[in-house]
GROMACS .gro file of C-alpha atoms in nm:
model
  331
    1MET     CA    1   0.179   0.491   2.446
    2LYS     CA    2   0.035   0.524   2.099
    3THR     CA    3   0.111   0.256   1.843
    4LEU     CA    4  -0.023   0.147   1.506
    5LEU     CA    5  -0.001  -0.219   1.604
    6GLU     CA    6  -0.258  -0.386   1.826
    7PRO     CA    7  -0.114  -0.612   2.100
    8ALA     CA    8  -0.286  -0.924   1.965
    9ALA     CA    9  -0.241  -1.053   1.613
   10PRO     CA   10  -0.560  -1.053   1.404
   11GLU     CA   11  -0.698  -1.376   1.266
   12ALA     CA   12  -0.560  -1.460   0.923
   13LEU     CA   13  -0.797  -1.487   0.629
   14SER     CA   14  -0.943  -1.828   0.559
   15GLU     CA   15  -0.853  -2.028   0.251
   16PRO     CA   16  -0.878  -2.016  -0.040
   17ARG     CA   17  -0.727  -1.671  -0.084
   18THR     CA   18  -0.820  -1.543  -0.428
   19VAL     CA   19  -0.879  -1.199  -0.569
   20GLU     CA   20  -1.252  -1.275  -0.554
   21THR     CA   21  -1.248  -1.368  -0.184
   22ILE     CA   22  -1.030  -1.069  -0.100
   23ALA     CA   23  -1.254  -0.831  -0.298
   24ALA     CA   24  -1.559  -0.972  -0.121
   25MET     CA   25  -1.392  -0.904   0.214
   26VAL     CA   26  -1.303  -0.549   0.112
   27ARG     CA   27  -1.662  -0.487   0.004
   28LEU     CA   28  -1.786  -0.622   0.336
   29LEU     CA   29  -1.550  -0.390   0.523
   30MET     CA   30  -1.670  -0.103   0.305
   31GLN     CA   31  -2.037  -0.181   0.374
   32ASN     CA   32  -1.970  -0.199   0.749
   33GLY     CA   33  -1.799   0.141   0.751
   34VAL     CA   34  -1.454   0.008   0.838
   35LEU     CA   35  -1.305   0.183   0.535
   36ASP     CA   36  -1.464   0.521   0.615
   37LEU     CA   37  -1.129   0.643   0.742
   38PRO     CA   38  -1.030   0.986   0.871
   39LEU     CA   39  -0.872   1.191   0.595
   40PRO     CA   40  -0.491   1.208   0.602
   41GLY     CA   41  -0.372   1.526   0.773
   42GLY     CA   42  -0.726   1.593   0.894
   43GLY     CA   43  -0.673   1.549   1.267
   44ASP     CA   44  -0.672   1.171   1.311
   45THR     CA   45  -0.403   1.046   1.077
   46TRP     CA   46  -0.294   0.803   1.348
   47GLY     CA   47  -0.640   0.643   1.340
   48ARG     CA   48  -0.625   0.614   0.961
   49TRP     CA   49  -0.283   0.452   0.959
   50THR     CA   50  -0.372   0.222   1.248
   51THR     CA   51  -0.661   0.076   1.048
   52LEU     CA   52  -0.439   0.032   0.741
   53ALA     CA   53  -0.167  -0.137   0.947
   54GLY     CA   54  -0.423  -0.373   1.099
   55LEU     CA   55  -0.556  -0.473   0.758
   56GLY     CA   56  -0.203  -0.533   0.630
   57ARG     CA   57  -0.127  -0.742   0.937
   58ARG     CA   58  -0.429  -0.958   0.868
   59ASP     CA   59  -0.332  -1.005   0.504
   60LEU     CA   60  -0.116  -0.789   0.279
   61VAL     CA   61  -0.337  -0.837  -0.027
   62LEU     CA   62  -0.639  -0.734   0.179
   63GLY     CA   63  -0.443  -0.432   0.298
   64ARG     CA   64  -0.335  -0.346  -0.056
   65LEU     CA   65  -0.686  -0.338  -0.203
   66ALA     CA   66  -0.830  -0.161   0.101
   67GLU     CA   67  -0.552   0.100   0.093
   68GLY     CA   68  -0.611   0.165  -0.278
   69HIS     CA   69  -0.980   0.221  -0.217
   70THR     CA   70  -0.929   0.449   0.083
   71ASP     CA   71  -0.656   0.643  -0.098
   72ALA     CA   72  -0.892   0.701  -0.390
   73LEU     CA   73  -1.160   0.832  -0.155
   74ALA     CA   74  -0.909   1.068   0.005
   75ILE     CA   75  -0.800   1.194  -0.338
   76LEU     CA   76  -1.160   1.257  -0.440
   77ALA     CA   77  -1.223   1.443  -0.115
   78GLU     CA   78  -0.913   1.654  -0.174
   79ALA     CA   79  -1.050   1.739  -0.517
   80GLY     CA   80  -1.394   1.826  -0.375
   81ARG     CA   81  -1.552   1.538  -0.563
   82GLU     CA   82  -1.800   1.279  -0.435
   83PRO     CA   83  -1.733   0.908  -0.498
   84VAL     CA   84  -1.990   0.689  -0.667
   85PRO     CA   85  -2.189   0.521  -0.386
   86ASP     CA   86  -2.094   0.160  -0.307
   87ALA     CA   87  -1.821   0.157  -0.575
   88LEU     CA   88  -1.489  -0.012  -0.503
   89TYR     CA   89  -1.205   0.213  -0.616
   90GLY     CA   90  -0.836   0.186  -0.694
   91VAL     CA   91  -0.558   0.423  -0.794
   92TRP     CA   92  -0.359   0.330  -1.104
   93ALA     CA   93  -0.066   0.564  -1.154
   94ALA     CA   94   0.226   0.342  -1.258
   95ARG     CA   95   0.430   0.443  -1.561
   96SER     CA   96   0.667   0.147  -1.567
   97ALA     CA   97   0.916   0.082  -1.848
   98GLY     CA   98   0.762   0.336  -2.084
   99THR     CA   99   0.404   0.218  -2.039
  100GLY     CA  100   0.118   0.443  -1.938
  101ALA     CA  101  -0.209   0.590  -2.055
  102ALA     CA  102  -0.273   0.904  -2.256
  103VAL     CA  103  -0.576   1.101  -2.369
  104VAL     CA  104  -0.545   1.169  -2.741
  105GLY     CA  105  -0.831   1.314  -2.942
  106GLY     CA  106  -1.062   1.291  -2.643
  107ALA     CA  107  -1.006   0.916  -2.587
  108LEU     CA  108  -0.805   0.729  -2.324
  109THR     CA  109  -0.553   0.492  -2.480
  110GLY     CA  110  -0.254   0.291  -2.362
  111THR     CA  111  -0.152   0.026  -2.111
  112VAL     CA  112  -0.102   0.079  -1.738
  113ARG     CA  113   0.092  -0.172  -1.529
  114PHE     CA  114   0.042  -0.279  -1.167
  115CYS     CA  115  -0.334  -0.218  -1.163
  116SER     CA  116  -0.429  -0.390  -0.837
  117GLY     CA  117  -0.778  -0.535  -0.842
  118ALA     CA  118  -0.796  -0.502  -1.220
  119GLN     CA  119  -1.079  -0.754  -1.256
  120VAL     CA  120  -1.279  -0.677  -0.940
  121LEU     CA  121  -1.283  -0.299  -0.895
  122ASP     CA  122  -1.568  -0.078  -1.012
  123ARG     CA  123  -1.376   0.244  -1.073
  124ALA     CA  124  -1.017   0.366  -1.087
  125LEU     CA  125  -0.833   0.695  -1.069
  126VAL     CA  126  -0.591   0.682  -1.361
  127VAL     CA  127  -0.293   0.906  -1.428
  128ALA     CA  128  -0.268   0.983  -1.801
  129ASP     CA  129  -0.088   1.224  -2.030
  130TYR     CA  130  -0.336   1.471  -2.173
  131GLU     CA  131  -0.334   1.563  -2.542
  132ASP     CA  132   0.048   1.551  -2.565
  133GLY     CA  133   0.076   1.754  -2.247
  134PRO     CA  134   0.160   1.677  -1.883
  135PRO     CA  135  -0.033   1.408  -1.691
  136ILE     CA  136  -0.374   1.464  -1.540
  137LEU     CA  137  -0.589   1.245  -1.313
  138LEU     CA  138  -0.904   1.082  -1.447
  139GLU     CA  139  -1.187   0.888  -1.285
  140VAL     CA  140  -1.275   0.593  -1.508
  141GLY     CA  141  -1.559   0.344  -1.477
  142LEU     CA  142  -1.411   0.003  -1.543
  143ASP     CA  143  -1.727  -0.118  -1.714
  144GLU     CA  144  -1.683   0.139  -1.991
  145PRO     CA  145  -1.621  -0.003  -2.340
  146GLY     CA  146  -1.255  -0.022  -2.426
  147VAL     CA  147  -1.127  -0.109  -2.075
  148GLN     CA  148  -0.960  -0.450  -2.078
  149ALA     CA  149  -0.783  -0.622  -1.788
  150LEU     CA  150  -0.492  -0.848  -1.886
  151PRO     CA  151  -0.467  -1.092  -1.592
  152GLU     CA  152  -0.203  -1.308  -1.758
  153THR     CA  153   0.047  -1.023  -1.712
  154TRP     CA  154   0.045  -1.074  -1.331
  155GLN     CA  155   0.259  -1.383  -1.272
  156ALA     CA  156   0.374  -1.304  -0.919
  157ILE     CA  157   0.385  -1.559  -0.639
  158GLY     CA  158   0.390  -1.290  -0.372
  159MET     CA  159   0.073  -1.074  -0.376
  160ASP     CA  160  -0.070  -1.324  -0.627
  161ALA     CA  161  -0.430  -1.258  -0.527
  162SER     CA  162  -0.397  -0.881  -0.568
  163ASP     CA  163  -0.467  -0.919  -0.943
  164SER     CA  164  -0.220  -0.641  -1.021
  165GLY     CA  165  -0.179  -0.705  -1.391
  166ASP     CA  166  -0.189  -0.463  -1.683
  167VAL     CA  167  -0.502  -0.282  -1.797
  168ARG     CA  168  -0.535  -0.171  -2.158
  169PHE     CA  169  -0.742   0.134  -2.250
  170ASP     CA  170  -0.849   0.124  -2.611
  171GLY     CA  171  -1.012   0.450  -2.713
  172VAL     CA  172  -1.223   0.505  -2.401
  173PRO     CA  173  -1.414   0.834  -2.455
  174MET     CA  174  -1.319   1.103  -2.204
  175THR     CA  175  -1.506   1.422  -2.118
  176SER     CA  176  -1.445   1.701  -1.868
  177ASP     CA  177  -1.651   1.501  -1.616
  178HIS     CA  178  -1.376   1.240  -1.603
  179ILE     CA  179  -1.110   1.490  -1.495
  180VAL     CA  180  -1.036   1.481  -1.122
  181GLY     CA  181  -0.724   1.695  -1.121
  182GLU     CA  182  -0.560   1.914  -1.381
  183SER     CA  183  -0.199   1.897  -1.494
  184GLY     CA  184   0.042   1.843  -1.205
  185TRP     CA  185  -0.227   1.831  -0.935
  186TYR     CA  186  -0.206   1.461  -0.850
  187ALA     CA  187   0.158   1.456  -0.741
  188SER     CA  188   0.180   1.813  -0.604
  189ARG     CA  189  -0.112   1.800  -0.358
  190PRO     CA  190  -0.036   1.739   0.016
  191GLY     CA  191  -0.227   1.410   0.009
  192PHE     CA  192   0.022   1.255  -0.233
  193SER     CA  193   0.296   1.227   0.029
  194LEU     CA  194   0.052   1.133   0.303
  195GLY     CA  195  -0.087   0.856   0.085
  196GLY     CA  196   0.264   0.717   0.047
  197ALA     CA  197   0.297   0.698   0.424
  198GLY     CA  198  -0.037   0.518   0.439
  199VAL     CA  199   0.113   0.252   0.214
  200ALA     CA  200   0.404   0.227   0.459
  201ALA     CA  201   0.153   0.162   0.737
  202VAL     CA  202   0.025  -0.138   0.540
  203TRP     CA  203   0.385  -0.259   0.494
  204LEU     CA  204   0.436  -0.229   0.869
  205GLY     CA  205   0.133  -0.450   0.924
  206GLY     CA  206   0.280  -0.704   0.685
  207CYS     CA  207   0.608  -0.701   0.879
  208ALA     CA  208   0.419  -0.755   1.204
  209ALA     CA  209   0.231  -1.049   1.052
  210VAL     CA  210   0.560  -1.226   0.976
  211VAL     CA  211   0.682  -1.166   1.331
  212ASP     CA  212   0.348  -1.299   1.460
  213SER     CA  213   0.401  -1.621   1.265
  214VAL     CA  214   0.760  -1.658   1.384
  215THR     CA  215   0.653  -1.603   1.744
  216ALA     CA  216   0.372  -1.859   1.711
  217TYR     CA  217   0.621  -2.109   1.564
  218LEU     CA  218   0.859  -2.072   1.857
  219ARG     CA  219   0.579  -2.101   2.111
  220ALA     CA  220   0.441  -2.415   1.945
  221ARG     CA  221   0.790  -2.561   1.931
  222GLY     CA  222   0.830  -2.502   2.303
  223ALA     CA  223   1.199  -2.416   2.286
  224ALA     CA  224   1.437  -2.159   2.141
  225ASP     CA  225   1.809  -2.098   2.161
  226ASP     CA  226   1.988  -1.773   2.236
  227HIS     CA  227   2.036  -1.693   1.868
  228GLN     CA  228   1.662  -1.725   1.802
  229TYR     CA  229   1.583  -1.507   2.102
  230ALA     CA  230   1.830  -1.245   1.983
  231HIS     CA  231   1.691  -1.244   1.630
  232LEU     CA  232   1.333  -1.215   1.758
  233GLY     CA  233   1.437  -0.926   1.979
  234ALA     CA  234   1.597  -0.756   1.679
  235LEU     CA  235   1.278  -0.790   1.475
  236HIS     CA  236   1.063  -0.644   1.750
  237THR     CA  237   1.308  -0.355   1.786
  238ALA     CA  238   1.286  -0.284   1.412
  239LEU     CA  239   0.905  -0.293   1.423
  240HIS     CA  240   0.887  -0.059   1.721
  241GLN     CA  241   1.130   0.188   1.564
  242ALA     CA  242   0.929   0.215   1.242
  243ASP     CA  243   0.601   0.221   1.435
  244ALA     CA  244   0.719   0.504   1.659
  245LEU     CA  245   0.823   0.713   1.358
  246LEU     CA  246   0.484   0.666   1.191
  247VAL     CA  247   0.302   0.757   1.512
  248ARG     CA  248   0.513   1.070   1.560
  249THR     CA  249   0.472   1.168   1.194
  250ALA     CA  250   0.094   1.128   1.217
  251GLU     CA  251   0.093   1.371   1.509
  252VAL     CA  252   0.313   1.621   1.326
  253VAL     CA  253   0.113   1.626   1.001
  254ASP     CA  254  -0.206   1.685   1.198
  255THR     CA  255  -0.070   1.969   1.410
  256GLU     CA  256   0.219   2.139   1.229
  257GLN     CA  257   0.103   2.250   0.887
  258ASP     CA  258   0.434   2.401   0.773
  259GLU     CA  259   0.629   2.075   0.788
  260ASP     CA  260   0.795   1.927   0.478
  261LEU     CA  261   0.552   1.642   0.403
  262PRO     CA  262   0.758   1.468   0.130
  263LEU     CA  263   1.058   1.458   0.365
  264LEU     CA  264   0.865   1.334   0.668
  265THR     CA  265   0.674   1.067   0.480
  266GLY     CA  266   0.989   0.969   0.290
  267PHE     CA  267   1.157   0.892   0.621
  268CYS     CA  268   0.854   0.681   0.721
  269ARG     CA  269   0.866   0.479   0.402
  270ALA     CA  270   1.241   0.430   0.430
  271ALA     CA  271   1.216   0.321   0.793
  272VAL     CA  272   0.946   0.063   0.724
  273GLU     CA  273   1.130  -0.063   0.414
  274HIS     CA  274   1.442  -0.108   0.627
  275ALA     CA  275   1.240  -0.299   0.886
  276ALA     CA  276   1.090  -0.515   0.610
  277ARG     CA  277   1.434  -0.608   0.479
  278GLN     CA  278   1.534  -0.713   0.829
  279VAL     CA  279   1.218  -0.921   0.861
  280LEU     CA  280   1.272  -1.088   0.524
  281ASP     CA  281   1.632  -1.170   0.611
  282ILE     CA  282   1.602  -1.276   0.974
  283ALA     CA  283   1.262  -1.449   1.002
  284PRO     CA  284   1.362  -1.753   0.791
  285GLU     CA  285   1.683  -1.784   0.993
  286ILE     CA  286   1.481  -1.804   1.315
  287THR     CA  287   1.246  -2.077   1.192
  288GLY     CA  288   1.468  -2.273   0.958
  289PRO     CA  289   1.319  -2.471   0.669
  290ALA     CA  290   1.042  -2.649   0.858
  291ALA     CA  291   0.814  -2.346   0.892
  292LEU     CA  292   0.886  -2.250   0.532
  293CYS     CA  293   0.800  -2.590   0.391
  294ARG     CA  294   0.530  -2.742   0.611
  295ASP     CA  295   0.290  -2.448   0.644
  296ARG     CA  296   0.166  -2.216   0.373
  297LEU     CA  297   0.111  -1.905   0.589
  298LEU     CA  298   0.465  -1.790   0.671
  299PRO     CA  299   0.617  -1.838   0.324
  300ARG     CA  300   0.320  -1.660   0.170
  301GLN     CA  301   0.356  -1.371   0.415
  302LEU     CA  302   0.725  -1.343   0.327
  303ALA     CA  303   0.657  -1.357  -0.047
  304ASP     CA  304   0.381  -1.095  -0.020
  305LEU     CA  305   0.603  -0.861   0.180
  306MET     CA  306   0.898  -0.900  -0.056
  307VAL     CA  307   0.686  -0.798  -0.357
  308TYR     CA  308   0.479  -0.523  -0.197
  309VAL     CA  309   0.760  -0.339  -0.022
  310ARG     CA  310   0.941  -0.298  -0.352
  311GLN     CA  311   0.715  -0.005  -0.421
  312HIS     CA  312   0.996   0.161  -0.232
  313HIS     CA  313   1.293   0.215  -0.462
  314GLY     CA  314   1.562   0.148  -0.204
  315ALA     CA  315   1.878   0.348  -0.253
  316ARG     CA  316   1.717   0.577  -0.510
  317ASP     CA  317   1.454   0.690  -0.260
  318LEU     CA  318   1.719   0.732   0.010
  319ALA     CA  319   1.924   0.944  -0.228
  320ALA     CA  320   1.619   1.160  -0.298
  321LEU     CA  321   1.579   1.217   0.077
  322ALA     CA  322   1.942   1.327   0.102
  323VAL     CA  323   1.901   1.567  -0.190
  324GLY     CA  324   1.596   1.717  -0.020
  325LEU     CA  325   1.786   1.760   0.306
  326LEU     CA  326   2.078   1.932   0.136
  327LYS     CA  327   1.853   2.168  -0.056
  328ASP     CA  328   1.665   2.249   0.263
  329GLY     CA  329   1.987   2.328   0.447
  330ARG     CA  330   1.918   2.072   0.720
  331ARG     CA  331   2.189   1.866   0.883
   0.00000   0.00000   0.00000
């Protein structure tokens, strides 16, 4: 039976975990070909998502930076554009609370939030309004004059080492060579929805990592009561449900080209987000305070998962799924 989750838990990253140590690990994975993933929808989407889930299970920050890099490579491939060799990429598309970048008079200006790897990446794909028009996608070298990371804006405890603070663009010259996709291309292409499901695969790995830690705690303790057994069974059920949906969706997007990708991948994201909320709620009840206070790993895993999974907008995303179903005439 296919699954995104390997039977054995991967070894956690060694301490200290900083954005520098994580970036070094991502670069090592890149150099060893681990991040040369099959393209989404290209025939082995399951293999792509399995790798992403495994990286998230090892460490969610590792998974986050690796997913951003692999998503950028997939976007460039979809645009028929070659990446810069040996460059570590990210995708910065957030437009939170009125922030965002714009090209005005041929220069990129503005502030973008949630720029993971802001101080350690080489290049980023940036969504920006274009000369008072709709957004376009740009490839920007982060060593260009006028690009400034603002690390003090990232104060999170969860995902702390992802370095996902603001980046300010102050008059960075743009030419036609910087343009990856014209107006509307970034969000309308098939890879947009598939990339969102790839993020869900990383979330699933993060959920599995918490369950790994809870299971290890119970085994080391040598005893569990019926309530702990029941809760652990519930968590495994939630993981397997979300995993099965991702596996089935990977098969569908590779073989049935006329499927509604935003709807399918929206269900995947919602299913994993639901599993994550169960994990965040139930795991601490299984272990009690000892595992949360006497070991750094489990509380960090919980904090990372709580922050990262909030890329999903909860009820708003569920409502959008329902609207899509009604418009499509499905029951």
